[in-house]
XYZ file of C-alpha atoms in Angstrom:
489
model
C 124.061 93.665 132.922
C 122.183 90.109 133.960
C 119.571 89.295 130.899
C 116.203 89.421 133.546
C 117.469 92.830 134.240
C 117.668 93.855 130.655
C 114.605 91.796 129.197
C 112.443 93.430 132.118
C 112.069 96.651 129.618
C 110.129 94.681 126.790
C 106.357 94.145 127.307
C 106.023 90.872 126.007
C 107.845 87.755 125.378
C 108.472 84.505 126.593
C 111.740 83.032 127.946
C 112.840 79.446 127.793
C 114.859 79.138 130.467
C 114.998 80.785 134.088
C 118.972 81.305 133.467
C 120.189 84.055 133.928
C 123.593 85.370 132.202
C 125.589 88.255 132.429
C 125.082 90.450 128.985
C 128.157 91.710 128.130
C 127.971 92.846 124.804
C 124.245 92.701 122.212
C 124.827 92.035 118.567
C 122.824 91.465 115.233
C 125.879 89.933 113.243
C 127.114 86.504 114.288
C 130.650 87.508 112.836
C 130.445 89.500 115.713
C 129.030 87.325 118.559
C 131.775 86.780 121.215
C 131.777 85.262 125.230
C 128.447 86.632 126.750
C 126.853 88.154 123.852
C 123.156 88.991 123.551
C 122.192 87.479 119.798
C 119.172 89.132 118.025
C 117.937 87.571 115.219
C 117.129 90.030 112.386
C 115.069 89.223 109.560
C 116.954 91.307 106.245
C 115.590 91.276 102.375
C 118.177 88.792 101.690
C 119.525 86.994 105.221
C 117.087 85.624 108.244
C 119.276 86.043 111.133
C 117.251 83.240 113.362
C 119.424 80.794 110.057
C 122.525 81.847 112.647
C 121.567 81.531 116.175
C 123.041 78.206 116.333
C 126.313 79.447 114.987
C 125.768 82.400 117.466
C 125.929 80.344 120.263
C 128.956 78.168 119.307
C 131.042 81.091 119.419
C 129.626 82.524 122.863
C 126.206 84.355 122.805
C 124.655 83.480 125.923
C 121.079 84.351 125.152
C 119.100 84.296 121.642
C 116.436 86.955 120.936
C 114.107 85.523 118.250
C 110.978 85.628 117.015
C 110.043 81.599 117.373
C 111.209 78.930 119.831
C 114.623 77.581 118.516
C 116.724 74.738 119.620
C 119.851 75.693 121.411
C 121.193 75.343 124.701
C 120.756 78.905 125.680
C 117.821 81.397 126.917
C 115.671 82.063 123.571
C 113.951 85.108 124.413
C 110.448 85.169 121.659
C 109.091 88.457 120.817
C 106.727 89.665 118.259
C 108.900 91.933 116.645
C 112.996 91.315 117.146
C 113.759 94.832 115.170
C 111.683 96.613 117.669
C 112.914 94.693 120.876
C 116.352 95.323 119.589
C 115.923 99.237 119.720
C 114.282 99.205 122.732
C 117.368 97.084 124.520
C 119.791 98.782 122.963
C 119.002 102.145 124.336
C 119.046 100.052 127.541
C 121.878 98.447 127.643
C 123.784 101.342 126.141
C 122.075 103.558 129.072
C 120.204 105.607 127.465
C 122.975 107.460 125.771
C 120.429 110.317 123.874
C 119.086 111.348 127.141
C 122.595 113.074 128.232
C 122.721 115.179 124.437
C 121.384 117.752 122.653
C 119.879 115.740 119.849
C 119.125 117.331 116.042
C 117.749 115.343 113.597
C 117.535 116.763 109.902
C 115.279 114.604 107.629
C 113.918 115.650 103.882
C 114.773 114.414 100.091
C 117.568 117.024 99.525
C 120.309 119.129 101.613
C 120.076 117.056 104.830
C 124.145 116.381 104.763
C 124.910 120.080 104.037
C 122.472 121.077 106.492
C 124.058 118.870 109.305
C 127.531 120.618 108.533
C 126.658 123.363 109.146
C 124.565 123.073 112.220
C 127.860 121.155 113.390
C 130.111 124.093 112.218
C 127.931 126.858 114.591
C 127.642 124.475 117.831
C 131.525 123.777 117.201
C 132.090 126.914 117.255
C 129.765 127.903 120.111
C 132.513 126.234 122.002
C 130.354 122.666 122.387
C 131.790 119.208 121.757
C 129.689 118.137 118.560
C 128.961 114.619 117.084
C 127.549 114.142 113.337
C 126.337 111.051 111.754
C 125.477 111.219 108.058
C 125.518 109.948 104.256
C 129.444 110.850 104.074
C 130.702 109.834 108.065
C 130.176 109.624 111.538
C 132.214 112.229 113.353
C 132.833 112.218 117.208
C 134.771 115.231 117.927
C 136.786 115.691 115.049
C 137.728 111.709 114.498
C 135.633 110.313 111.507
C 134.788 106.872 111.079
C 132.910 104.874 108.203
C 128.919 104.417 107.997
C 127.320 102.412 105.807
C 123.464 103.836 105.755
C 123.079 107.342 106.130
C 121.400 106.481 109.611
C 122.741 103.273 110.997
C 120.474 100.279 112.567
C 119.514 101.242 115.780
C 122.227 98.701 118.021
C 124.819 100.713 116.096
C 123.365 104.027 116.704
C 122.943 103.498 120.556
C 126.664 102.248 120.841
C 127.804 105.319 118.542
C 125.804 107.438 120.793
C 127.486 106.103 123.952
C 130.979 105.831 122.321
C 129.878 109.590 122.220
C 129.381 110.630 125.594
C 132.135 108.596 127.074
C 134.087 110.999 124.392
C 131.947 114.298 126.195
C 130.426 114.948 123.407
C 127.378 116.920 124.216
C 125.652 118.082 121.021
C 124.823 115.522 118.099
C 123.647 116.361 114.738
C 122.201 113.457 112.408
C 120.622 112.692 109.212
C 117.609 110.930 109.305
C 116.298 109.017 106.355
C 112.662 107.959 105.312
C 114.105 104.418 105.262
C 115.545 104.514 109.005
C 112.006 106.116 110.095
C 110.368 103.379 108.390
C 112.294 100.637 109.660
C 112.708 102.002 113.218
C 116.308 102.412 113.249
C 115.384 105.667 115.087
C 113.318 103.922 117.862
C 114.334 105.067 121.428
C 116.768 108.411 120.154
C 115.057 111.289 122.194
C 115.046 114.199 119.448
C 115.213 117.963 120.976
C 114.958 119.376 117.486
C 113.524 117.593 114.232
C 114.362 119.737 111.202
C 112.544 119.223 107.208
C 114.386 120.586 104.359
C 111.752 119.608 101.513
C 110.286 116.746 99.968
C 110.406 115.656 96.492
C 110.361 112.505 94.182
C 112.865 109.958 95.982
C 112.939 106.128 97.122
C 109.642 105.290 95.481
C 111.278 101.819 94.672
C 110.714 101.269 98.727
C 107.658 103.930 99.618
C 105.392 103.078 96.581
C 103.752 106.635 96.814
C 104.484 110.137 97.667
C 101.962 110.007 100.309
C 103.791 106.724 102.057
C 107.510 108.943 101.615
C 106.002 112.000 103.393
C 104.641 109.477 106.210
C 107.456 108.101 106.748
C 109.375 111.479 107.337
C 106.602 112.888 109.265
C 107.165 109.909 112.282
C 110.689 112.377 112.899
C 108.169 114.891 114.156
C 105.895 113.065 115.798
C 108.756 111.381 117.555
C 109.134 114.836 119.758
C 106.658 113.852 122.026
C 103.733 114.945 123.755
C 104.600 116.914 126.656
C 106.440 120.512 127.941
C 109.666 120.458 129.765
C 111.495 123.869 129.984
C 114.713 122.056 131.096
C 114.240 119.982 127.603
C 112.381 121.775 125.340
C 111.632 119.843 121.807
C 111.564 122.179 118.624
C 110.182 120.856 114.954
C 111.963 123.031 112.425
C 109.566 123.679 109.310
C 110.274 124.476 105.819
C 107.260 127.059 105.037
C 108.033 126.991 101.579
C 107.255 122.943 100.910
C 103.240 122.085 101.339
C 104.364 119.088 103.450
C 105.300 120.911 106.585
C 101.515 121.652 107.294
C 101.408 118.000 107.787
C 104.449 117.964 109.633
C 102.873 121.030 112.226
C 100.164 118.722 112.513
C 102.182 115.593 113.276
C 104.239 116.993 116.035
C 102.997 118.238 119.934
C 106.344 120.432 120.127
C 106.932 124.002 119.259
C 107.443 124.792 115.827
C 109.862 127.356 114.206
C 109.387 128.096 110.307
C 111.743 129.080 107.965
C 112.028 130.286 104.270
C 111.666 132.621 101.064
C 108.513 132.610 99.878
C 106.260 132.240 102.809
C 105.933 134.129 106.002
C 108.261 132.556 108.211
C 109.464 132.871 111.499
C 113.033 133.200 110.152
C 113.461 134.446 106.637
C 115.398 135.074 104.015
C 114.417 138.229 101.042
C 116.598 139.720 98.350
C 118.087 136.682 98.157
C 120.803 137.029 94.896
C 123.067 135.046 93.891
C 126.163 134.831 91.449
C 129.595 132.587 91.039
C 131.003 134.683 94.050
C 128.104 133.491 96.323
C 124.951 134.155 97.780
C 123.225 137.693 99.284
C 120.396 138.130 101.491
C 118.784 139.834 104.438
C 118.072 137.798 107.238
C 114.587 139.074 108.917
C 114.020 137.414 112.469
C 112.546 138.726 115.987
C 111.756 142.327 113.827
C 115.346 142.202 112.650
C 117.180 142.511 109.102
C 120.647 141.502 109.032
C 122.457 141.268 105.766
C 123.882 137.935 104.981
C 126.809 137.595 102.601
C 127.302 133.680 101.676
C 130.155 132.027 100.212
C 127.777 129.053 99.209
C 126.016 129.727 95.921
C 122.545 128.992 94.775
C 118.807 129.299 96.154
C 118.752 125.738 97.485
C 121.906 127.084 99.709
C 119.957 129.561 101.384
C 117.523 126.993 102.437
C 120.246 124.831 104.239
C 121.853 127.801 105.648
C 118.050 129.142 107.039
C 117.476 125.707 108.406
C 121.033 125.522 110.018
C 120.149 128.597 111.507
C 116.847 127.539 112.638
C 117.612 124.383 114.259
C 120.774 126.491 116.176
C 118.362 129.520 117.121
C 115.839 127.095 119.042
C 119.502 125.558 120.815
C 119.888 128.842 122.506
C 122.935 129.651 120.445
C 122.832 132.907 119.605
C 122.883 134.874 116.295
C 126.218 137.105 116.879
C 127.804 133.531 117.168
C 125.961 131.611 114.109
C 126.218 134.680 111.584
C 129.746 134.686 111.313
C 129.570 130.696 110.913
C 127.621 130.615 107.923
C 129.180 133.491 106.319
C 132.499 131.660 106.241
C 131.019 128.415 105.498
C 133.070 127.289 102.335
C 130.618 123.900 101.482
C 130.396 120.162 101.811
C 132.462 117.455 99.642
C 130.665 116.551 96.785
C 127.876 118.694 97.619
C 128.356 121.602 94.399
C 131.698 120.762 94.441
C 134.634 122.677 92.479
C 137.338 120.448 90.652
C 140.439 123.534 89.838
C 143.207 122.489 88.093
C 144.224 126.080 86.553
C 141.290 125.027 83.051
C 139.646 128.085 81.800
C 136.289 126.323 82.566
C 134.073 125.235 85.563
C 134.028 121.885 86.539
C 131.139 120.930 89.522
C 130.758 117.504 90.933
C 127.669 117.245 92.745
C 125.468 114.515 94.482
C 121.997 115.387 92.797
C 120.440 112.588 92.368
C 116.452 113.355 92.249
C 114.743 115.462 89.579
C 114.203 118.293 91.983
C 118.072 118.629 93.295
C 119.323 118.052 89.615
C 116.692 121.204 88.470
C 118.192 123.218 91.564
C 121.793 122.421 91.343
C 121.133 123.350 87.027
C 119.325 126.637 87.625
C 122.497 127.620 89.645
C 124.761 126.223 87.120
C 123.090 128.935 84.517
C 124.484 131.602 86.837
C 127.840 130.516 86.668
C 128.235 129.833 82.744
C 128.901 132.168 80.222
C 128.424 129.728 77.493
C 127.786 125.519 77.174
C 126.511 124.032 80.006
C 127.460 120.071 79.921
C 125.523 117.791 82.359
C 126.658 114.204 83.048
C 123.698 112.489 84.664
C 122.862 108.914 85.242
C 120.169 106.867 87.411
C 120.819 104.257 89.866
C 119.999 100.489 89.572
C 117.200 98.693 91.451
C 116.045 101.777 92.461
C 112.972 104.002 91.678
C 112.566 103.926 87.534
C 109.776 106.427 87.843
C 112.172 109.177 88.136
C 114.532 108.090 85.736
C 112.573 109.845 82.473
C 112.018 112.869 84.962
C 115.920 113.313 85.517
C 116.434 112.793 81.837
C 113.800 115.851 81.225
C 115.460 117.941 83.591
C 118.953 117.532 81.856
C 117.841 118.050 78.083
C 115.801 121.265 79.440
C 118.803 122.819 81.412
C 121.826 121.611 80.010
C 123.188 122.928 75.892
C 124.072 119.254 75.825
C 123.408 115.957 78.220
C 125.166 113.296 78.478
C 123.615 110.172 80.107
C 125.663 107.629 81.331
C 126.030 104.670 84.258
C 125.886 105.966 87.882
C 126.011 102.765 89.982
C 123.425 100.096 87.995
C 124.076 97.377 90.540
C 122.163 94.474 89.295
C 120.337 95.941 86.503
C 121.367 96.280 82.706
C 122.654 99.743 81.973
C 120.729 99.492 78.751
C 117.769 99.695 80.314
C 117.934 102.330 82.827
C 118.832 104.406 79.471
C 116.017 103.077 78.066
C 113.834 104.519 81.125
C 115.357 107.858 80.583
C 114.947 107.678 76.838
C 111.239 107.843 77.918
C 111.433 111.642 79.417
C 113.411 113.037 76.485
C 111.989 112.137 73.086
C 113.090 114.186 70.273
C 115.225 116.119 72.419
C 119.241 116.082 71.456
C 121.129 113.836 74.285
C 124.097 111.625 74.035
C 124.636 107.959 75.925
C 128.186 107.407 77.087
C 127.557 103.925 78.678
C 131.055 104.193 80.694
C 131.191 106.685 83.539
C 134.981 107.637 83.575
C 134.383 108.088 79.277
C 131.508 110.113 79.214
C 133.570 112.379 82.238
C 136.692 112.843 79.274
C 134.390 113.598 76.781
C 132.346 116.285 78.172
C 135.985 118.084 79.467
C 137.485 117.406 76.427
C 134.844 119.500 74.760
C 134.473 122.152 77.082
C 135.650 125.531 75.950
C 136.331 128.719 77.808
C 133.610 129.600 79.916
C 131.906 126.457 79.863
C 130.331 124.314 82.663
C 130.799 120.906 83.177
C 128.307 119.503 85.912
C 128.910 115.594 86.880
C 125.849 114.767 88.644
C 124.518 112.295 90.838
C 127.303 110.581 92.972
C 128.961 113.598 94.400
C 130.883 111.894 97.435
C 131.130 108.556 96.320
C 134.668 106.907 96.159
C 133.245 103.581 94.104
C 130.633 102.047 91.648
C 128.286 99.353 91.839
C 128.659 97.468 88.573
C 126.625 94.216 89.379
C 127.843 92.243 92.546
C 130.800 94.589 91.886
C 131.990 97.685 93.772
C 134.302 99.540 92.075
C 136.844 102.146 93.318
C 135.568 104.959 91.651
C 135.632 109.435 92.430
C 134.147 111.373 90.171
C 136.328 114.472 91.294
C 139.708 112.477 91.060
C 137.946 111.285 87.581
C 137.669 114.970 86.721
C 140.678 116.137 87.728
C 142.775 113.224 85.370
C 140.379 114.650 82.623
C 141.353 118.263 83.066
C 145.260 117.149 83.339
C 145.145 115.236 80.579
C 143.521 117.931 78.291
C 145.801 120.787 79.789
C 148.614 118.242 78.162
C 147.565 117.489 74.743
């Protein structure tokens, strides 16, 4: 694609030279500049990509965009905003890849990954050709590759999403984060269904206030659109349980479909019970009551399961097909996870990592034990402190003994994000275990027949961030050596 051609979609900028190159590939890392390249300069917390443009054109980019005049011997193109020109030419240049799928995006503080799995699990097998892009992977078709934000910048989310339909992938399922809705990684994806799980005390460090977090998820809705198309109908997919969807309904043109317990919903779960086996309930929808019989345990899986369903219902895929689905649906790694080695005891690794998905992922832990509960729980560095003395109150209240310890405290002194936590739990009986893999062996070690051990907060995670550091580091494989090695002493 020649660069007048391409430029011709932004609304204002100003070009320094009449030249006009062929485009043949648009990047915002120089590392990755090559012969033709379109170079956008990036401005990050710690790097100002206009520092490279220089180095961008030694090794081949044949046009700069920037957001000031700079001195090299190629086209600078100067725009106000390179972050937003760089969304808008990416769904460009990638043509328009979101336009040819079925787009879901599933946005809220807890059970977004689950909740993509699952949605992916019912249009897989409803016989469609699904992509996922989340916290754990990007999938296209059943190939996974690495990611490292659970939504990507928006250049590599419009190449993914071509790389996708080149593959025939029709349906795609993402997580969308309050950051990437912020930021505008999202600009130019055309959404058919925007789903909310729920929204509680997360990312503070970058929102400042709850009111700024629940903005930022709200532009997900609003991103639907204005206008009726019965070939493309858009869908907003509301939790009625959590007060913030009445600010979602009011945020979005589209249609919306609500889900829940509590609340009169549109699709809804009662009798809801649940035990170690799994989960019960009758679904009600359309004036009908089918029983549901889950393998997932806990209240906060029925939620994911009734927005899975949801966001599949509006997609035209019927219930005879997604029934079945979520009934066999056997969960998500590191997500309530089960470590078995033969022990006598429960072990569950699990990615809570707010107050509110700690207090869930606990009041289903009470179900399961017949005796100690043992929670391992730490807070992450650089991050939002506010919630650290809440998590710390929610492990003390819940667990018969808590053990806080380092989850990844990047930059910051361990010391005091225990410290922090101290704060929520005076006078209340807890134990610090500074190193991760330690405090793990020690809460096994003492576990007795019928116990629970839950190791909270990095669920997934294959490493630690121990200053400039990252570690190779799985709390299940962690788990596992602890269980061995007490099955051999």
């Amino acid at each position: 694609m020649k660069l007048q051609q391409l430029i011709q979609y932004l609304h204002r900028y100003e070009v320094s030279s009449k030249y006009n190159p062929e485009i043949t590939s648009i990047v915002m890392d120089s590392r990755k500049v090559n012969e033709g390249s379109l170079f956008f300069c990036i401005k990050g917390y710690t790097v100002d990509g206009h520092q490279f443009a220089q180095e961008a054109v030694n090794k081949g980019a044949v046009a700069i965009i920037s957001e000031k005049p700079l001195d090299v011997a190629v086209p600078v193109i100067v725009v106000p905003d390179t972050m937003r020109a760089m969304a808008i030419l990416a769904d460009v240049f990638f043509q328009q890849p979101t336009h040819k799928l079925h787009l879901i995006g599933v946005t809220g503080t807890n059970g977004k990954t689950t909740t993509t799995h699952i949605i992916e699990s019912i249009f897989q097998h409803h016989q469609r050709k699904t992509g996922m892009i989340g916290t754990i992977y990007m999938k296209i078709g059943n190939k996974t590759y690495p990611v490292k934000n659970t939504t990507p910048d928006a250049l590599t989310l419009q190449d993914s999403f071509h790389q996708m339909v080149e593959n025939k992938v029709d349906t795609v399922v993402m997580e969308v984060s309050s950051h990437a809705l912020h930021m505008g990684r999202v600009y130019g994806c055309d959404f058919d269904v925007a789903v909310f799980t729920n929204l509680t005390q997360d990312h503070l460090d970058y929102h400042k206030t709850m009111e700024e977090y629940r903005y930022a998820k709200s532009l997900l809705f609003s991103s639907l659109g204005n206008s009726y198309n019965l070939a493309k109908p858009k869908y907003a997919v509301l939790n009625a349980d959590d007060p913030a969807s009445d600010i979602y309904k009011r945020a979005t043109a589209a249609q919306v479909i609500t889900y829940g317990i509590n609340e009169t919903s549109d699709i809804r779960a009662k009798n809801v019970k649940t035990s170690a086996k799994g989960t019960t309930f009758d679904l009600v929808y359309d004036n009908k009551v089918v029983p549901i019989n889950l393998k997932l345990v806990g209240q906060f899986s029925v939620y994911n399961v009734l927005a899975a369903i949801s966001a599949s219902y509006v997609s035209n895929i019927p219930m005879e097909t997604i029934i079945p689905v979520v009934e066999n649906m056997r969960g998500v790694p590191g997500r309530f996870e089960a470590i078995e080695a033969g022990q006598d005891f429960t072990v569950i690794v699990d990615y809570a990592h707010t107050p509110d998905s700690l207090e869930n992922v606990l009041k289903t832990t009470k179900q399961l034990s017949q005796n100690n509960i043992y929670c391992i729980v730490g807070c992450g560095g650089d991050r939002d402190r506010s919630k650290r003395p809440l998590m710390a109150a929610v492990a003390v209240n819940y667990a018969s003994k808590a053990i806080f310890t380092s989850d990844n405290p990047r930059s910051e002194n361990p010391l005091q994000i225990f410290k922090d936590m101290e704060a929520g739990v005076k006078e209340r009986h807890y134990e610090i275990v500074e190193d991760r893999r330690a405090a793990i062996f020690k809460a096994i070690d003492q576990a007795k027949s019928g116990d629970v051990v839950l190791i909270a907060g990095k669920g997934h995670e294959t490493y630690q961030v121990i200053g400039d550091k990252v570690l190779e580091f799985d709390d299940r494989k962690i788990a596992l050596e602890a269980i061995q090695s007490k099955q051999s002493s």
